[in-house]
Amino acid sequence: MLGWLLLVLAALARGGAAEPPDFSCFKQCSSCDFLCSWPPRGPAGNTTYVLVLCYATSRTCPRYEAGAATTYTLQRHRVYVLTNTTAWVEARWGPHLHRSPNLTLYLNEAVKLDPPPDGMNFAKAKGRLQLRVPRPPFRGRDRALSREARFRGVGNHSWTQVLCETGKSKDSKEDPVTCDLGGHAAFEVQLRQKTQHWSSYWSDWSKSIFVPEEILESPELSFRLGNLGKNGQRLLQLSWQRAREEQGNVTYTLSTRMPACRCAALPEADEVVLGPEVTAHNLTLCGAEYEILLTATNAAGTSPTRQLHVPAEQHAELSFKDVSSAGEAVTVRWEAPSRGFAYCFEQQLLPGAPQQGVCVQQEFPAKSSHLERGKWAPETPPQIPTGSGQAATGAGFPIGSLEVPACYRLAVHGRSEEQHWATFALQHHFTGNASLASSIHINASAEAAVLRWEPSPRATCPGALARYLVCHAAEGDNVTYGEADASASRYTLRNLRPGTAYRVGIQEVTAGSGGTCSTPWHFQTMALGPRLAAWKSNLKYLGISLGLPAIAAVIYQLSKRRARRLLFPPLPKPVGSRAIQFSASEMSQDRPWKGFAEPSEKFNLAELLVMEPSPEQEVADSTRPRTLQPSPKEPAELGQPGCKRELPFEYRRQEVLSPLPSPAPAESGEGPTCGTGCSSH
């Protein structure tokens, strides 16, 4: 019970404010003795110190004179280390005596470890710092350890302290330690450690560890891919952005893989590590499919992987020397420009099928090799063409049975110790009959015939179809040949004889072959004579059926214009007429002005219906005032009643009246006009 009470008191004493922060007694790992130290008290030079230790088991309290020093070393063989000990310091100067607060220790566990060393491996992900901290050397049994970290950001002077998690060591040499820094930014970090016993002491803080900013995103990668040259290689130019300064020293790792050519004797991927200043790199590739992986790595860790897919080359001037078929088996021959120790054969069914490849990693004499359905046949020794400074020719490469009809991409790549991968041959091969698979439609006339057909599946295989060979012949005549483009779907036969039976055929011509043509289809051209007369009769009926509606439409348009002129004649326009001119007396101020639309005469609506006014009405009308008065110089017959003279053409065309100034008397010398007594209604 006394031991537990002392433990509680020791914990309260070490955690309370009354404990002197600088009064301590501990031993270090490299020493067996204990070092006790305390802060100075009283005047300097006139104060003496006494260290007192009271043991719980022996109930003795030995005293150790330290003189004027503030430290004292206790020899291990002079103290009890396996019991609780209460220690204090008495300071005397003159008549004064000062006693420090008590310090309770278990001396065997009162250990102060060395700080963690420099050069620890660490990584940082999602704000958590992961370190590999070496374990301190202990004598006797192993002890569980605790670690703390303090950190601050760039430009910050205050520290943030956190307790770290210490995992279980796998090799008893390093402990995995994880500290939560709470951010992805760059930090300055320091560590300290202690045993988990209540009587142990924290070590001093380690030297600062500068943790750079995490690389959360992979570098942006841009590229430029060249064409496959005659040497069987193409150039891939890569470039990326440089990392930020906060991310520290960053290195870049480029990894190159060929999914279709994985050789056991070769590494799965070719890797190259580039320095922080490098932001571009060139890769020499062959015509196969590639996967390019780029990662950026700094002291905090590695970025996510940026992947670039380089498709396989589809068009190249590196054909096989020979592609032969025997039943369903296909054999290819090619030339290898140099000796190699690794070869890869690709076989891909188009479109969209995954690539299948076989890799061989040893030098073989220039014999034949055998591949059946994508696997090397064990009973047949593989034979890969090699050469010593000269072009080596493959004697044969049986592929095995292929699907019919289908388009295949075939390629052979090689690699030597001094050179990168290079493509020796690349070609598309279509398996199937060279005759046109679909039937043709023939539309024949007397002297020509139009042939139509569906495009061949071979046309979708790049470079497999060169052209179409069209042949035709009359019965008993020689065969005539013609050619059509690979993209064509129709062809016209001209200069045929009327009424003659013909045979016709269409053959697919592959690249590098002349091709032969057979004539399996028959057709008959039209004969002249009654058939031609029938065509003429049909044309006559067609002309009549089309001409009658056209003539009816023309007649309708002409009649429509004629009727419009008769029913709706144009109104007269007042061009050069004096009917709208007024005298000076009518324009005077004292007479009321009539509107342009008002008639100058007073009449009722019934008078408008009278075509010939009676003499009595004319006499009555003559007594009314006239709006238009003739000039004094006008002839007297203009004002005579009953004038039947027709008005001028300009007057009849008038539509709008506009006021004009009255002309001078000398200007009224024009032709005779009817007076106001004549009604022109």
mmCIF file of C-alpha atoms in Angstrom, residues 20-239:
data_model
loop_
_atom_site.group_PDB
_atom_site.id
_atom_site.type_symbol
_atom_site.label_atom_id
_atom_site.label_comp_id
_atom_site.label_asym_id
_atom_site.label_seq_id
_atom_site.Cartn_x
_atom_site.Cartn_y
_atom_site.Cartn_z
ATOM 1 C CA PRO A 20 10.958 22.409 -9.871
ATOM 2 C CA PRO A 21 11.282 21.987 -13.625
ATOM 3 C CA ASP A 22 15.079 21.880 -13.488
ATOM 4 C CA PHE A 23 15.520 19.507 -10.498
ATOM 5 C CA SER A 24 16.095 16.023 -11.914
ATOM 6 C CA CYS A 25 17.990 12.816 -11.323
ATOM 7 C CA PHE A 26 18.418 10.331 -14.179
ATOM 8 C CA LYS A 27 20.865 8.083 -15.899
ATOM 9 C CA GLN A 28 21.632 8.031 -19.614
ATOM 10 C CA CYS A 29 21.846 4.955 -21.795
ATOM 11 C CA SER A 30 25.563 5.270 -22.225
ATOM 12 C CA SER A 31 26.235 5.553 -18.480
ATOM 13 C CA CYS A 32 25.386 3.584 -15.347
ATOM 14 C CA ASP A 33 25.702 6.555 -12.970
ATOM 15 C CA PHE A 34 22.967 9.035 -12.111
ATOM 16 C CA LEU A 35 23.247 12.755 -12.674
ATOM 17 C CA CYS A 36 21.284 15.073 -10.415
ATOM 18 C CA SER A 37 20.952 18.785 -11.157
ATOM 19 C CA TRP A 38 18.985 21.712 -9.670
ATOM 20 C CA PRO A 39 18.669 25.453 -10.155
ATOM 21 C CA PRO A 40 20.888 27.793 -8.109
ATOM 22 C CA ARG A 41 19.557 29.398 -4.917
ATOM 23 C CA GLY A 42 20.863 32.288 -2.821
ATOM 24 C CA PRO A 43 23.857 34.505 -3.563
ATOM 25 C CA ALA A 44 26.408 33.042 -5.931
ATOM 26 C CA GLY A 45 29.600 31.804 -4.229
ATOM 27 C CA ASN A 46 28.169 31.889 -0.707
ATOM 28 C CA THR A 47 25.601 29.079 -1.080
ATOM 29 C CA THR A 48 26.250 25.406 -0.371
ATOM 30 C CA TYR A 49 24.005 22.535 -1.440
ATOM 31 C CA VAL A 50 23.183 19.150 0.114
ATOM 32 C CA LEU A 51 21.374 16.378 -1.867
ATOM 33 C CA VAL A 52 19.180 14.163 0.304
ATOM 34 C CA LEU A 53 17.789 10.737 -0.773
ATOM 35 C CA CYS A 54 15.236 8.852 1.329
ATOM 36 C CA TYR A 55 14.568 5.208 0.373
ATOM 37 C CA ALA A 56 11.118 3.726 0.944
ATOM 38 C CA THR A 57 12.360 0.236 1.893
ATOM 39 C CA SER A 58 15.383 0.919 4.116
ATOM 40 C CA ARG A 59 13.929 4.096 5.615
ATOM 41 C CA THR A 60 17.387 5.697 5.472
ATOM 42 C CA CYS A 61 18.100 9.182 4.134
ATOM 43 C CA PRO A 62 21.740 9.535 3.091
ATOM 44 C CA ARG A 63 23.015 13.079 2.526
ATOM 45 C CA TYR A 64 25.487 14.054 -0.197
ATOM 46 C CA GLU A 65 27.473 17.290 0.122
ATOM 47 C CA ALA A 66 27.649 19.043 -3.253
ATOM 48 C CA GLY A 67 29.351 22.228 -2.089
ATOM 49 C CA ALA A 68 28.704 25.239 -4.299
ATOM 50 C CA ALA A 69 27.966 23.068 -7.381
ATOM 51 C CA THR A 70 24.435 22.649 -8.725
ATOM 52 C CA THR A 71 25.064 19.084 -9.973
ATOM 53 C CA TYR A 72 26.014 15.853 -8.308
ATOM 54 C CA THR A 73 26.824 12.406 -9.749
ATOM 55 C CA LEU A 74 25.585 9.383 -7.827
ATOM 56 C CA GLN A 75 27.527 6.174 -8.277
ATOM 57 C CA ARG A 76 25.266 3.262 -9.076
ATOM 58 C CA HIS A 77 26.762 1.006 -6.382
ATOM 59 C CA ARG A 78 26.129 3.675 -3.709
ATOM 60 C CA VAL A 79 22.350 3.988 -4.174
ATOM 61 C CA TYR A 80 19.299 1.741 -4.106
ATOM 62 C CA VAL A 81 17.830 1.570 -7.595
ATOM 63 C CA LEU A 82 15.042 -1.020 -7.153
ATOM 64 C CA THR A 83 12.953 0.994 -4.723
ATOM 65 C CA ASN A 84 11.135 4.269 -4.684
ATOM 66 C CA THR A 85 13.298 7.173 -3.620
ATOM 67 C CA THR A 86 12.344 10.663 -2.461
ATOM 68 C CA ALA A 87 14.952 13.330 -3.147
ATOM 69 C CA TRP A 88 15.302 17.002 -2.316
ATOM 70 C CA VAL A 89 18.022 19.676 -2.175
ATOM 71 C CA GLU A 90 18.903 21.934 0.807
ATOM 72 C CA ALA A 91 20.562 25.263 0.044
ATOM 73 C CA ARG A 92 22.354 27.273 2.847
ATOM 74 C CA TRP A 93 23.737 30.796 2.771
ATOM 75 C CA GLY A 94 24.410 32.511 6.079
ATOM 76 C CA PRO A 95 21.507 31.956 8.465
ATOM 77 C CA HIS A 96 19.163 31.020 5.596
ATOM 78 C CA LEU A 97 18.051 27.481 4.685
ATOM 79 C CA HIS A 98 16.018 26.689 1.520
ATOM 80 C CA ARG A 99 14.603 23.247 0.796
ATOM 81 C CA SER A 100 13.361 22.271 -2.671
ATOM 82 C CA PRO A 101 10.108 20.350 -3.265
ATOM 83 C CA ASN A 102 10.386 16.575 -3.069
ATOM 84 C CA LEU A 103 11.120 14.528 -6.186
ATOM 85 C CA THR A 104 10.038 10.849 -6.167
ATOM 86 C CA LEU A 105 12.010 8.475 -8.379
ATOM 87 C CA TYR A 106 12.418 4.837 -9.202
ATOM 88 C CA LEU A 107 16.093 5.098 -10.017
ATOM 89 C CA ASN A 108 16.323 1.923 -12.092
ATOM 90 C CA GLU A 109 13.775 3.433 -14.567
ATOM 91 C CA ALA A 110 14.850 7.061 -14.243
ATOM 92 C CA VAL A 111 16.315 7.038 -17.745
ATOM 93 C CA LYS A 112 16.762 9.934 -20.141
ATOM 94 C CA LEU A 113 17.218 8.646 -23.705
ATOM 95 C CA ASP A 114 19.278 10.254 -26.399
ATOM 96 C CA PRO A 115 17.281 12.259 -28.983
ATOM 97 C CA PRO A 116 16.370 10.497 -32.248
ATOM 98 C CA PRO A 117 19.317 10.566 -34.666
ATOM 99 C CA ASP A 118 19.618 12.423 -37.949
ATOM 100 C CA GLY A 119 18.942 10.897 -41.335
ATOM 101 C CA MET A 120 15.743 9.053 -40.473
ATOM 102 C CA ASN A 121 13.663 7.818 -43.383
ATOM 103 C CA PHE A 122 10.250 9.451 -43.551
ATOM 104 C CA ALA A 123 7.271 9.907 -45.838
ATOM 105 C CA LYS A 124 4.197 12.070 -45.683
ATOM 106 C CA ALA A 125 0.731 11.358 -47.034
ATOM 107 C CA LYS A 126 -2.609 13.048 -46.272
ATOM 108 C CA GLY A 127 -0.989 15.185 -43.598
ATOM 109 C CA ARG A 128 0.466 12.234 -41.645
ATOM 110 C CA LEU A 129 4.227 11.988 -41.207
ATOM 111 C CA GLN A 130 5.577 8.440 -41.183
ATOM 112 C CA LEU A 131 9.097 7.829 -39.859
ATOM 113 C CA ARG A 132 11.403 4.918 -39.199
ATOM 114 C CA VAL A 133 13.028 5.751 -35.827
ATOM 115 C CA PRO A 134 15.974 3.603 -34.650
ATOM 116 C CA ARG A 135 15.488 1.986 -31.252
ATOM 117 C CA PRO A 136 17.975 3.039 -28.535
ATOM 118 C CA PRO A 137 20.252 0.299 -27.107
ATOM 119 C CA PHE A 138 18.880 -0.998 -23.806
ATOM 120 C CA ARG A 139 20.632 -3.163 -21.273
ATOM 121 C CA GLY A 140 18.584 -6.069 -20.110
ATOM 122 C CA ARG A 141 14.953 -6.249 -21.121
ATOM 123 C CA ASP A 142 13.433 -4.173 -23.878
ATOM 124 C CA ARG A 143 11.201 -1.223 -22.999
ATOM 125 C CA ALA A 144 8.164 0.319 -24.672
ATOM 126 C CA LEU A 145 8.805 3.831 -25.953
ATOM 127 C CA SER A 146 6.765 6.993 -26.494
ATOM 128 C CA ARG A 147 7.494 9.745 -29.040
ATOM 129 C CA GLU A 148 6.410 13.333 -29.373
ATOM 130 C CA ALA A 149 6.781 15.751 -32.264
ATOM 131 C CA ARG A 150 6.631 19.487 -32.535
ATOM 132 C CA PHE A 151 6.295 21.251 -35.875
ATOM 133 C CA ARG A 152 5.823 24.669 -37.404
ATOM 134 C CA GLY A 153 5.139 25.941 -40.870
ATOM 135 C CA VAL A 154 7.456 27.948 -43.068
ATOM 136 C CA GLY A 155 7.817 31.462 -41.630
ATOM 137 C CA ASN A 156 6.056 30.562 -38.365
ATOM 138 C CA HIS A 157 7.914 30.874 -35.031
ATOM 139 C CA SER A 158 5.483 29.064 -32.724
ATOM 140 C CA TRP A 159 5.587 25.298 -32.301
ATOM 141 C CA THR A 160 2.658 22.867 -32.277
ATOM 142 C CA GLN A 161 3.255 19.757 -30.191
ATOM 143 C CA VAL A 162 1.549 16.389 -30.832
ATOM 144 C CA LEU A 163 1.894 12.864 -29.453
ATOM 145 C CA CYS A 164 2.930 10.343 -32.094
ATOM 146 C CA GLU A 165 1.875 6.739 -32.516
ATOM 147 C CA THR A 166 4.651 4.177 -32.149
ATOM 148 C CA GLY A 167 4.071 0.867 -33.864
ATOM 149 C CA LYS A 168 5.597 -2.520 -33.224
ATOM 150 C CA SER A 169 9.054 -3.053 -34.577
ATOM 151 C CA LYS A 170 9.506 -5.987 -36.933
ATOM 152 C CA ASP A 171 13.275 -6.256 -36.713
ATOM 153 C CA SER A 172 13.896 -4.705 -33.228
ATOM 154 C CA LYS A 173 16.010 -2.059 -34.904
ATOM 155 C CA GLU A 174 13.519 0.561 -36.107
ATOM 156 C CA ASP A 175 10.089 1.560 -34.865
ATOM 157 C CA PRO A 176 7.375 2.829 -37.253
ATOM 158 C CA VAL A 177 6.267 6.206 -35.920
ATOM 159 C CA THR A 178 3.317 8.198 -37.269
ATOM 160 C CA CYS A 179 2.697 11.851 -36.389
ATOM 161 C CA ASP A 180 -0.402 13.726 -37.506
ATOM 162 C CA LEU A 181 0.694 17.153 -38.757
ATOM 163 C CA GLY A 182 -2.769 18.044 -39.989
ATOM 164 C CA GLY A 183 -1.823 19.506 -43.374
ATOM 165 C CA HIS A 184 -0.182 18.940 -46.754
ATOM 166 C CA ALA A 185 2.142 21.952 -46.562
ATOM 167 C CA ALA A 186 5.865 22.010 -45.792
ATOM 168 C CA PHE A 187 6.854 21.762 -42.103
ATOM 169 C CA GLU A 188 9.877 21.881 -39.828
ATOM 170 C CA VAL A 189 9.625 18.910 -37.434
ATOM 171 C CA GLN A 190 11.521 17.868 -34.292
ATOM 172 C CA LEU A 191 11.160 14.628 -32.285
ATOM 173 C CA ARG A 192 11.849 13.444 -28.771
ATOM 174 C CA GLN A 193 11.346 10.117 -27.017
ATOM 175 C CA LYS A 194 11.153 8.421 -23.607
ATOM 176 C CA THR A 195 10.276 5.105 -22.069
ATOM 177 C CA GLN A 196 6.715 4.663 -20.918
ATOM 178 C CA HIS A 197 7.725 4.328 -17.202
ATOM 179 C CA TRP A 198 6.486 7.157 -14.983
ATOM 180 C CA SER A 199 9.980 7.816 -13.665
ATOM 181 C CA SER A 200 11.626 8.298 -17.094
ATOM 182 C CA TYR A 201 12.510 11.633 -18.691
ATOM 183 C CA TRP A 202 11.898 13.033 -22.159
ATOM 184 C CA SER A 203 14.980 13.227 -24.288
ATOM 185 C CA ASP A 204 16.164 16.452 -25.809
ATOM 186 C CA TRP A 205 14.579 17.534 -29.099
ATOM 187 C CA SER A 206 16.193 16.129 -32.191
ATOM 188 C CA LYS A 207 17.593 18.244 -34.967
ATOM 189 C CA SER A 208 15.015 19.718 -37.326
ATOM 190 C CA ILE A 209 13.620 17.601 -40.114
ATOM 191 C CA PHE A 210 12.393 19.657 -43.058
ATOM 192 C CA VAL A 211 9.396 17.903 -44.576
ATOM 193 C CA PRO A 212 8.503 19.324 -48.001
ATOM 194 C CA GLU A 213 5.022 19.851 -49.371
ATOM 195 C CA GLU A 214 3.264 16.728 -50.549
ATOM 196 C CA ILE A 215 2.953 16.095 -54.298
ATOM 197 C CA LEU A 216 -0.772 15.528 -54.504
ATOM 198 C CA GLU A 217 -1.035 15.497 -58.306
ATOM 199 C CA SER A 218 1.058 13.773 -60.906
ATOM 200 C CA PRO A 219 2.954 16.031 -63.330
ATOM 201 C CA GLU A 220 1.116 17.216 -66.432
ATOM 202 C CA LEU A 221 2.611 15.257 -69.307
ATOM 203 C CA SER A 222 2.685 16.365 -72.931
ATOM 204 C CA PHE A 223 4.162 14.370 -75.779
ATOM 205 C CA ARG A 224 4.917 14.308 -79.476
ATOM 206 C CA LEU A 225 5.142 10.990 -81.295
ATOM 207 C CA GLY A 226 7.027 10.594 -84.556
ATOM 208 C CA ASN A 227 6.386 8.153 -87.357
ATOM 209 C CA LEU A 228 7.995 4.751 -87.581
ATOM 210 C CA GLY A 229 11.112 5.071 -89.701
ATOM 211 C CA LYS A 230 12.816 2.585 -91.960
ATOM 212 C CA ASN A 231 15.045 1.579 -89.046
ATOM 213 C CA GLY A 232 11.951 0.264 -87.261
ATOM 214 C CA GLN A 233 11.996 2.908 -84.526
ATOM 215 C CA ARG A 234 10.047 6.038 -83.679
ATOM 216 C CA LEU A 235 10.846 8.938 -81.357
ATOM 217 C CA LEU A 236 8.607 9.902 -78.430
ATOM 218 C CA GLN A 237 9.302 13.391 -77.058
ATOM 219 C CA LEU A 238 8.020 13.914 -73.495
ATOM 220 C CA SER A 239 7.833 17.123 -71.457
#
